[in-house]
Coordinates of C-alpha atoms in Angstrom, one line a residue:
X1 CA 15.5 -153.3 252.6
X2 CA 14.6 -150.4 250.4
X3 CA 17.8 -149.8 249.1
X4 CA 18.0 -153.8 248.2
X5 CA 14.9 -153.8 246.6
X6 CA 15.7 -150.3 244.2
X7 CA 18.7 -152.3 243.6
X8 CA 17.0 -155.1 242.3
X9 CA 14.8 -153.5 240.4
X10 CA 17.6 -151.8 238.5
X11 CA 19.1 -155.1 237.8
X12 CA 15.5 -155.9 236.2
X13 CA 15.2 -152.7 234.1
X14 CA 19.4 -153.0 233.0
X15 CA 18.7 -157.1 232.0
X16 CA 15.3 -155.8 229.8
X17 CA 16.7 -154.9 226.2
X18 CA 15.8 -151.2 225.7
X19 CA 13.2 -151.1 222.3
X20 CA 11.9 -148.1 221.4
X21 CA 8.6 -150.4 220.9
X22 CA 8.4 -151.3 224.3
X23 CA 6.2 -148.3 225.6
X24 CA 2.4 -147.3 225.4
X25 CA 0.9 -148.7 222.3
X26 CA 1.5 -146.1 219.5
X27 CA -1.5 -145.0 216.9
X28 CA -1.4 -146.8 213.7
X29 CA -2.3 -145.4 210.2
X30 CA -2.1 -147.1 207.2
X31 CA -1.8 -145.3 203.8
X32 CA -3.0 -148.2 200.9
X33 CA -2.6 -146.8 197.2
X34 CA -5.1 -148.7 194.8
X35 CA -2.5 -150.2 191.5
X36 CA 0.2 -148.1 191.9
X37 CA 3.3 -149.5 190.6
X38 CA 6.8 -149.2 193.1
X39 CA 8.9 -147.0 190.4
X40 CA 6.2 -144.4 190.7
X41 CA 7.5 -142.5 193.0
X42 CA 10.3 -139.8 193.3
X43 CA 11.2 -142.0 197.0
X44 CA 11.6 -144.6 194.7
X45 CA 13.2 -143.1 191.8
X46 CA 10.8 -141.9 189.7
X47 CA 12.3 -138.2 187.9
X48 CA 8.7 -137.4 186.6
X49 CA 5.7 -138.6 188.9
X50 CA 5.0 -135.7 191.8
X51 CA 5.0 -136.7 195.1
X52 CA 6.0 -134.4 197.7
X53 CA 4.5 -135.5 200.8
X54 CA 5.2 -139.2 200.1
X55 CA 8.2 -138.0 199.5
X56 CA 8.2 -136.4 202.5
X57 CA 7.5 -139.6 204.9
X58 CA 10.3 -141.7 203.1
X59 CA 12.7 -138.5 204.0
X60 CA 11.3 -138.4 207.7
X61 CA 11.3 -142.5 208.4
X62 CA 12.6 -146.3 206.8
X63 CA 11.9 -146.5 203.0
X64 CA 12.2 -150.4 202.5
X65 CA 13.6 -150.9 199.2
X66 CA 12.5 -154.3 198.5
X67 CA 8.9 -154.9 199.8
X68 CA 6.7 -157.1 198.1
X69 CA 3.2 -158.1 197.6
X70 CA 1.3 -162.0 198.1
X71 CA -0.8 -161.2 195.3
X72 CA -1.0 -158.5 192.7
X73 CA -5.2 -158.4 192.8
X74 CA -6.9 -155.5 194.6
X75 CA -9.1 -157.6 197.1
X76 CA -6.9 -160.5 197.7
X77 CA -4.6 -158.8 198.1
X78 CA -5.7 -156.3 201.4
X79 CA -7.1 -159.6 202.7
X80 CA -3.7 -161.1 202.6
X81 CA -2.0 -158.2 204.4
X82 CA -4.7 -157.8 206.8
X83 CA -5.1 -161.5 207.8
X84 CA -1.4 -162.1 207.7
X85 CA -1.6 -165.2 205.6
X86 CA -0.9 -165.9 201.9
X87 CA -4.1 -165.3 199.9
X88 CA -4.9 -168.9 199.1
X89 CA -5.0 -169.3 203.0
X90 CA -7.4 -166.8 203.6
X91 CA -10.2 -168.7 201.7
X92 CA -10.9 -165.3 199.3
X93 CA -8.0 -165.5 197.1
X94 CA -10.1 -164.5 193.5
X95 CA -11.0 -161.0 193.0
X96 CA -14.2 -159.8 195.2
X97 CA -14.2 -162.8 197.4
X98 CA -15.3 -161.9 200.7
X99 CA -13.2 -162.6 204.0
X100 CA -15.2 -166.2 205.2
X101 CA -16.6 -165.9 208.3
X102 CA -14.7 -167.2 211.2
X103 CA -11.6 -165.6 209.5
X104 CA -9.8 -162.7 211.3
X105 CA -8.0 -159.4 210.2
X106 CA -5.7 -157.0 212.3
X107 CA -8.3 -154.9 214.1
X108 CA -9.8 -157.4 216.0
X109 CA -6.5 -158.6 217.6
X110 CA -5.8 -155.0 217.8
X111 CA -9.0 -154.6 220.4
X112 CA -7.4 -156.8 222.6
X113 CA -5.1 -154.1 223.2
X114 CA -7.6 -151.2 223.7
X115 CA -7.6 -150.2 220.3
X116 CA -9.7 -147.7 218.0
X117 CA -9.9 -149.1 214.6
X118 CA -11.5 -147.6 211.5
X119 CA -11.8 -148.0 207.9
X120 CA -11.7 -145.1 205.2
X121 CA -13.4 -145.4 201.8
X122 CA -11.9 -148.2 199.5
X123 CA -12.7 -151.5 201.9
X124 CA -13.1 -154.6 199.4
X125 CA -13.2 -157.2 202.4
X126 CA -16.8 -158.4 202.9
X127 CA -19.6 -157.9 205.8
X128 CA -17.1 -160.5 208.2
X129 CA -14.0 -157.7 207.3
X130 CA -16.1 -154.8 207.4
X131 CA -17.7 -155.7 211.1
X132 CA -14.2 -155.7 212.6
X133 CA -13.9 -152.3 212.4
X134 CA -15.1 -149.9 215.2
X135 CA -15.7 -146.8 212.4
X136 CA -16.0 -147.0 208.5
X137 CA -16.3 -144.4 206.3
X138 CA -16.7 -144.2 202.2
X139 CA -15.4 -140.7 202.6
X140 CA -11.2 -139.6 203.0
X141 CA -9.8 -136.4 204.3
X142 CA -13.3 -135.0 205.3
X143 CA -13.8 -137.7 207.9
X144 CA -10.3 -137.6 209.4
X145 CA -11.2 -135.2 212.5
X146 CA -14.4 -137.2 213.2
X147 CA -12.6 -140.7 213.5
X148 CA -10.2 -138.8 215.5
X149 CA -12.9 -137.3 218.0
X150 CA -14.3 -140.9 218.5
X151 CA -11.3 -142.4 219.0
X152 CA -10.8 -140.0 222.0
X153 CA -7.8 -140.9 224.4
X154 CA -7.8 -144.7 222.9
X155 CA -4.7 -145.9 220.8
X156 CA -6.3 -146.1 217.1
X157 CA -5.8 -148.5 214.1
X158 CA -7.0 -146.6 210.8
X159 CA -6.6 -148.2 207.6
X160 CA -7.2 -145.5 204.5
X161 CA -8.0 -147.4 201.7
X162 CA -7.4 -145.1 198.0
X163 CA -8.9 -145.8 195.3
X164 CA -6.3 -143.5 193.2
X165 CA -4.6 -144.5 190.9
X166 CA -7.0 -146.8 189.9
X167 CA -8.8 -146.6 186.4
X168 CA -11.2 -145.1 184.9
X169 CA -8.6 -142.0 184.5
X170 CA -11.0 -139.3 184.0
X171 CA -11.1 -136.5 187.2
X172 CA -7.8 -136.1 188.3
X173 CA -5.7 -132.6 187.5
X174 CA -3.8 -132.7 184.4
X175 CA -0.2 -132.1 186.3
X176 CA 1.8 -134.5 183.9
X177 CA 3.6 -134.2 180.6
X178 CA 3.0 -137.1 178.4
X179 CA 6.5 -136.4 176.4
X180 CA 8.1 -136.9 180.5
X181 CA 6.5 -140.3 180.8
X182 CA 9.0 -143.2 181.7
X183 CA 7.8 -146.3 179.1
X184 CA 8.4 -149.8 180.5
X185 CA 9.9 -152.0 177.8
X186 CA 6.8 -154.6 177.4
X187 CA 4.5 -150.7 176.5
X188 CA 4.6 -149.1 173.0
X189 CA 6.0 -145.7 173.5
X190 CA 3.5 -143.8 171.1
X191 CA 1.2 -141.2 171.8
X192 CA -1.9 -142.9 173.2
X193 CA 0.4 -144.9 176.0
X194 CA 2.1 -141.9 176.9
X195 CA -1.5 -140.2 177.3
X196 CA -2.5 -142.9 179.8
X197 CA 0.7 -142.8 181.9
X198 CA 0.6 -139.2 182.6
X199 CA -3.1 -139.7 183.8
X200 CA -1.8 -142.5 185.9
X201 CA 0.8 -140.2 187.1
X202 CA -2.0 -138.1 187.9
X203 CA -4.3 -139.7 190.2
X204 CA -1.0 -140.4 191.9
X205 CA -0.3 -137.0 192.3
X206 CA -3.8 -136.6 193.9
X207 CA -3.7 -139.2 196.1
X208 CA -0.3 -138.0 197.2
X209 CA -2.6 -135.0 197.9
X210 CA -4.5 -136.4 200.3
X211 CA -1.9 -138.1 202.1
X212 CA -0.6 -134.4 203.2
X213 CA -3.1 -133.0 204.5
X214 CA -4.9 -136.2 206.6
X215 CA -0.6 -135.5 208.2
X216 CA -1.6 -132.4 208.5
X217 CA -4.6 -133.5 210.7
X218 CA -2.2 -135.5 213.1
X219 CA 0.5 -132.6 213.4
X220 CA -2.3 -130.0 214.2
X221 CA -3.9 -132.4 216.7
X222 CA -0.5 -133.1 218.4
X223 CA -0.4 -136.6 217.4
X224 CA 2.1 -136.9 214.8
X225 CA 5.1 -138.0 217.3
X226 CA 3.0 -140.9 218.6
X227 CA 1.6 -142.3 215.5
X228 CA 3.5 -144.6 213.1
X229 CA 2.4 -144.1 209.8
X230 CA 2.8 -146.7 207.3
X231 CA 2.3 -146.3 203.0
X232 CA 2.0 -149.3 200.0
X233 CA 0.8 -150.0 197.4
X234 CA -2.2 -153.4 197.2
X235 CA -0.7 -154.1 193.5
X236 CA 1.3 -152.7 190.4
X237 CA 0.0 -150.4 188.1
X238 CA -3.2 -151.4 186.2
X239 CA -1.3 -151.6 182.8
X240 CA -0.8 -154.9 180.7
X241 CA 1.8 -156.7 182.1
X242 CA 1.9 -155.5 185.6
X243 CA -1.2 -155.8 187.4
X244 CA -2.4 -159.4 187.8
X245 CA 1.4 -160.8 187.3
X246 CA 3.9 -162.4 189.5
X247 CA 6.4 -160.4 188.0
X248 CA 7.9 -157.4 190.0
X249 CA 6.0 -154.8 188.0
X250 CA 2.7 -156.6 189.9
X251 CA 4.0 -158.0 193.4
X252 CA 6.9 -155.4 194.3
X253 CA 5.6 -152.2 196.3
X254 CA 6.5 -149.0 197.9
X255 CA 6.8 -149.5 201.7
X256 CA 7.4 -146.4 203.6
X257 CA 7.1 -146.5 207.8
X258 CA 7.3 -143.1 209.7
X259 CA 7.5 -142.5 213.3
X260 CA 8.9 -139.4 214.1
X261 CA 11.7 -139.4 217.4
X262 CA 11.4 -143.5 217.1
X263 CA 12.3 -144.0 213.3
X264 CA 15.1 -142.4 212.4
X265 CA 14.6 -140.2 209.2
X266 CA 16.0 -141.0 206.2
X267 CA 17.1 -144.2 206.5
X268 CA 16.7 -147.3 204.1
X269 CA 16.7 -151.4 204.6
X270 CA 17.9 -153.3 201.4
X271 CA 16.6 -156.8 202.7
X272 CA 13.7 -158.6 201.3
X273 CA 10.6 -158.0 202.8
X274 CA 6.9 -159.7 202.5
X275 CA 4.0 -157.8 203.3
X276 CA 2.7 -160.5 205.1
X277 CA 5.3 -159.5 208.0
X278 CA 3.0 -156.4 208.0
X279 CA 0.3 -157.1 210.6
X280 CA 2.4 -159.4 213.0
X281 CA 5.1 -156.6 212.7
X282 CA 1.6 -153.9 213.7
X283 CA 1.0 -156.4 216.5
X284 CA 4.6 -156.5 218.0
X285 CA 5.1 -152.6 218.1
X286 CA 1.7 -152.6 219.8
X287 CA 2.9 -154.7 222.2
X288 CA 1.4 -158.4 221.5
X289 CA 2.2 -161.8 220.2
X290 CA 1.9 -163.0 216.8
X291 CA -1.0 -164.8 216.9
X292 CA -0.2 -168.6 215.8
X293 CA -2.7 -168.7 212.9
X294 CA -1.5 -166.1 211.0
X295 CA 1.1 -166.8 208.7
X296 CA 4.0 -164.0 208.3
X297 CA 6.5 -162.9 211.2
X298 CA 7.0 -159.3 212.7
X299 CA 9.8 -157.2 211.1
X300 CA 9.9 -154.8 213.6
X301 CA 13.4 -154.9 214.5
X302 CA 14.2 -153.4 211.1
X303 CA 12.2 -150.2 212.5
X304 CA 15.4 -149.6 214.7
X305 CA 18.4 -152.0 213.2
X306 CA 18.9 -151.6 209.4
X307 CA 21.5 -154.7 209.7
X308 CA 18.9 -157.3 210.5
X309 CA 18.8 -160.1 207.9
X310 CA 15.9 -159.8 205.5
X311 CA 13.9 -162.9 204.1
X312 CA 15.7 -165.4 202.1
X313 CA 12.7 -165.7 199.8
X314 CA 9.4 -163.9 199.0
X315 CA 6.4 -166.1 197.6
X316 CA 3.4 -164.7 195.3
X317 CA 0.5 -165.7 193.8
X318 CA -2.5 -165.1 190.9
X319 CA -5.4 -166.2 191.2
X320 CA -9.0 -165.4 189.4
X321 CA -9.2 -161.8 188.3
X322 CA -11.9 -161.6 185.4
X323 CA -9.8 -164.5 183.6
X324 CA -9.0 -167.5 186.1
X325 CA -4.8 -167.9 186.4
X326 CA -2.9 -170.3 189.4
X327 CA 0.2 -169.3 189.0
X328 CA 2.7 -169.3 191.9
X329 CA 6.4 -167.8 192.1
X330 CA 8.6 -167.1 194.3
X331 CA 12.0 -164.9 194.3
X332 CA 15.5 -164.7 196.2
X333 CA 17.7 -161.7 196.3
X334 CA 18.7 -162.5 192.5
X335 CA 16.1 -165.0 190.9
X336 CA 12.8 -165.1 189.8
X337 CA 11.1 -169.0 189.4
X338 CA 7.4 -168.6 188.1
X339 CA 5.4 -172.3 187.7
X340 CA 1.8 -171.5 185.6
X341 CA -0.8 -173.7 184.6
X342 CA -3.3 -173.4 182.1
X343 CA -0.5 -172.8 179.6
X344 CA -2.9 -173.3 176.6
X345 CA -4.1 -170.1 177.1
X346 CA -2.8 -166.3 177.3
X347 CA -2.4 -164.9 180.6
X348 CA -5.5 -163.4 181.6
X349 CA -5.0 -159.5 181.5
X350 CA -7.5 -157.4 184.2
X351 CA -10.1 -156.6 182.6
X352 CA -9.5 -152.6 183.2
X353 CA -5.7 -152.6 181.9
X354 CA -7.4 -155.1 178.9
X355 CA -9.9 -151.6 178.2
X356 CA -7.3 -149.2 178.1
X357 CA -5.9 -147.0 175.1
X358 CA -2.6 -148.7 176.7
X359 CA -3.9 -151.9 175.5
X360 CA -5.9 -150.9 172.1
X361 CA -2.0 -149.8 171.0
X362 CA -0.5 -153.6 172.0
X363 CA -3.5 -155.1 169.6
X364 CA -3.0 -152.5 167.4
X365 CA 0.8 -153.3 166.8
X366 CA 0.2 -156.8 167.2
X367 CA -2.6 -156.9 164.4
X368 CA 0.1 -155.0 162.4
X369 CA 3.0 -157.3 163.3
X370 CA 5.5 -155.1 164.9
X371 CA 5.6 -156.2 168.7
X372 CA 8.7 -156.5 170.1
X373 CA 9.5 -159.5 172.1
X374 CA 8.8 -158.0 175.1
X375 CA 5.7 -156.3 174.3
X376 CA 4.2 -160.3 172.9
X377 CA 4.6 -161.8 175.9
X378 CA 0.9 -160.9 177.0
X379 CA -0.4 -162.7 174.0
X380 CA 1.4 -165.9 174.2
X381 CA 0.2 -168.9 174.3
X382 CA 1.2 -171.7 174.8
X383 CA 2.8 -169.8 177.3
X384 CA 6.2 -172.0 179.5
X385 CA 5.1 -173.6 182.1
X386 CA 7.9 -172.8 184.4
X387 CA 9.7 -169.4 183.9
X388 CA 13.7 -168.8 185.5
X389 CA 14.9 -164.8 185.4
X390 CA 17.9 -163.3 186.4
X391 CA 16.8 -160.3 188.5
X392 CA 20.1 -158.6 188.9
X393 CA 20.9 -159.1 185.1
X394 CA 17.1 -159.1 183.8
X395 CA 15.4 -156.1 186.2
X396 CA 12.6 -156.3 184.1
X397 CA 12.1 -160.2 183.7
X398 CA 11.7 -160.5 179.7
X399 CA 14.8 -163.2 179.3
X400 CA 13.2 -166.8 180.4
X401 CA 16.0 -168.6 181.8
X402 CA 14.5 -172.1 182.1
X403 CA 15.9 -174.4 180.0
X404 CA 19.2 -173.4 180.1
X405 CA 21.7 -175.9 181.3
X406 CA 23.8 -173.6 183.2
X407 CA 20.7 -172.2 185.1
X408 CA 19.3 -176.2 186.2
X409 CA 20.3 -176.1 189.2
X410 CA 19.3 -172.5 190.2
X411 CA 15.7 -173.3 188.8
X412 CA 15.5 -177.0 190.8
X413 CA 16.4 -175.4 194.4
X414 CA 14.0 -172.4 193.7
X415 CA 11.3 -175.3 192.5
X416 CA 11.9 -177.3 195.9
X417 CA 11.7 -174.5 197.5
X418 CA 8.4 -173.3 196.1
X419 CA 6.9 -176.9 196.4
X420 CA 7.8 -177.0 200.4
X421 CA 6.0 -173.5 200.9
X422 CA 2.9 -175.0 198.9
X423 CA 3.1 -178.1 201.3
X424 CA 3.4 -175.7 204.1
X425 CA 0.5 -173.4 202.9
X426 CA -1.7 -175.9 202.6
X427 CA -2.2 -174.5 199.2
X428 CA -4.6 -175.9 196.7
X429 CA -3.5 -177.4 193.1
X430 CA -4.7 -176.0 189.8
X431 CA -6.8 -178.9 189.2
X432 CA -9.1 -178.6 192.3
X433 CA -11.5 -176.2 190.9
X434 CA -11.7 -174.0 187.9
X435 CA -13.4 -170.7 187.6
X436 CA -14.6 -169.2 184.0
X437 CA -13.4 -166.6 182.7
X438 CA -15.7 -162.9 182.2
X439 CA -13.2 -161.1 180.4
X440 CA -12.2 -162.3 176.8
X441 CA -7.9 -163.1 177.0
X442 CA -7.8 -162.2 173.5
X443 CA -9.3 -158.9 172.6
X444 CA -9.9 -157.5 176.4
X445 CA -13.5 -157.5 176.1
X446 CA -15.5 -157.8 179.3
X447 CA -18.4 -159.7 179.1
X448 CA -22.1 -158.7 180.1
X449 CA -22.8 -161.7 181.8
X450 CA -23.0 -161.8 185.5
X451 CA -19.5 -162.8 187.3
X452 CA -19.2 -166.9 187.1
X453 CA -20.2 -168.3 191.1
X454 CA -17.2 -169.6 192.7
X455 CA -16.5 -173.1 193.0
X456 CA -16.2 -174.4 196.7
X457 CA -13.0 -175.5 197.0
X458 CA -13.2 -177.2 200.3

């Protein structure tokens, strides 16, 4: 009888599929930089900015080539990965909207398991986000061994929340060369951009910093091999014409997952990926179900099988951010189609790229007439209402395709497609409620006034 039943259970364990997921629930830590833009980083092919230990993780685990945001708005935008649901689902979709109550975020599914969770300085959720963690802190590095010591023998979820490389640029090291600066095509390359870059570069550098020696923490503590560590980026870099856009300059991101002995090092996946896979994909290696509420769907088998398909599209969004936008895109492996409303005015900058020396050299050249193309766009208006680019052609998206006969058909099945995923979303039309703006579209000024209230939508 015993030897019938070990042979049964051998037939059991041989039928399982062997994951490298399927064992005690690992520790989770998740690195989120504040605006940093996806080229900035050597991992990502960046021959100026410095970032060794970054570096370092994408060397040691999976760097996913083509990750991308929901939104490309600080607060929204956490929310969104957190919740696992596109911003406008989340009911805080505008810039410092708080998480509603009733609404839940990873941790508190993450209990259910046993877990630790904590929070580390940059939070931007709300009292309903904030009261799901076990532990916050407005403090980084200096905090690490104390969340540690009260996490004890439990699994832990801690989310580190930078606020490098946001703006104002005015404490980091000087470590960066203006003349070494890489100049998108929509900047003026002159002296005053290339100033701000390298400070941008900068606070990256820092942050990068900071990353080492919390890993540091882990490996002296003898946690490192049981902890997956995960690093993005919320949005692009806080420059005109990247933060706050649908473009990839705003939505696409760094994504960087480390696990040492279950991740082998130095690999890459080329698929598209969402970051709205991110806390389903958190729930699956901890061993749980996606909960049906939440919007997105685990990539963990890409942690272990580079060869799995990726996403056949990858859907953004902007929404109010000092100037009130609805504009809604979504992209394939080779197109970009962007639909915007409120075409009678210019796209609403951020208020801190719209106050930077970045931005006094745009008005500058356009009070003096030499923009190029690429460097108007900002300032149009009327701006198109749909927009078409060719991403393998057009990296940086300056050649609207829409309009062009040869392109209909690519921009009507990317249009259907968008339309079915607002159906599906349950998202809400441009016309249902309008926010004003607190940040002047034309000269960048931010106004004094108090922020306008929100409009209920519901």
């Amino acid at each position: 009888m015993n030897l019938m039943r070990f042979a049964l259970l051998a037939l059991i364990l041989w039928m399982v599929p062997a994951s490298a997921f399927a064992q005690a629930p690992p520790n989770v830590v998740v690195f989120v930089a504040d605006d940093a833009g996806w080229r900035d980083f050597r991992a990502y092919g960046s021959d100026v900015v410095r970032t060794p230990n970054i570096d370092a993780l994408a060397e040691e685990g999976l760097r996913v080539e083509r990750a991308f945001l929901t939104i490309a708005q600080c607060s929204p935008s956490r929310i969104s990965i957190l919740t696992g649901k596109y911003p406008h689902a989340t009911g805080a979709e505008d810039l410092h909207m708080p998480l509603p109550e009733g609404e839940r975020l990873l941790p508190s599914y993450l209990a259910e398991r046993g877990y630790f969770s904590g929070i580390m300085n940059k939070r931007h959720l709300g009292p309903n986000g904030d009261r799901q963690f076990d532990w916050i802190s407005e403090n980084l590095s200096a905090d690490v061994p104390a969340f540690l010591d009260e996490a004890g023998d439990r699994p832990f979820f801690l989310w580190v929340g930078f606020t490098d490389p946001h703006r104002p640029y005015d404490s980091a090291p000087a470590v960066h060369d203006p003349s070494e600066v890489n100049v998108p095509p929509y900047l003026i390359d002159e002296p005053e951009t290339r100033a701000d870059l390298a400070r941008y570069y900068d606070e990256i550098h820092r942050m990068d910093g900071q990353i080492g020696r919390f890993v540091d923490v882990l490996e002296e503590r003898g946690l490192r091999e049981h902890t997956l560590v995960i690093f993005l980026s919320d949005n692009g870099m806080p420059f005109p014409g990247a933060k706050g856009t649908v473009y990839d300059e705003g939505i696409r991101t760094p994504l960087i997952f480390t696990w040492p002995g279950r991740i082998e090092a130095g690999t890459t996946y080329g698929g598209l990926v969402s970051v709205v896979d991110l806390a389903p994909t958190i729930l699956e290696i901890a061993g749980m179900e996606t909960p049906t509420e939440m919007q997105g769907s685990s990539i963990a088998p890409i942690l272990e099988d580079r060869d799995v398909e990726g996403r056949t599209y990858v859907f953004s969004e902007r929404n109010w951010h000092n100037c009130d936008e609805h504009i809604r895109g979504v992209r394939s492996e080779r197109f970009k189609f962007v639909r915007n409303a409120y075409t009678e005015l210019p796209h609403g900058t951020p208020a801190d790229a719209s106050t930077s020396p970045t931005w006094y050299a745009l008005k500058d050249a356009q009070r003096a007439g030499t923009l190029t193309a690429e460097q108007a766009r900002i300032f149009a208006a009327p701006r198109p209402a749909v927009e078409l680019y060719d991403l393998e052609n057009d990296p940086w998206e300056m050649v609207n395709l829409a309009g062009r006969a040869e392109y209909e058909d690519v921009a009507r099945e990317l249009a259907d497609v968008l339309d079915e995923w607002i159906r599906a979303t349950d998202d809400f039309p441009p016309s249902e409620r309008r926010r004003l703006d607190n940040t002047d579209r034309v000269t960048g000024v931010k106004f004094t006034m108090e922020n306008p209230p929100f409009t209920d939508r519901h």
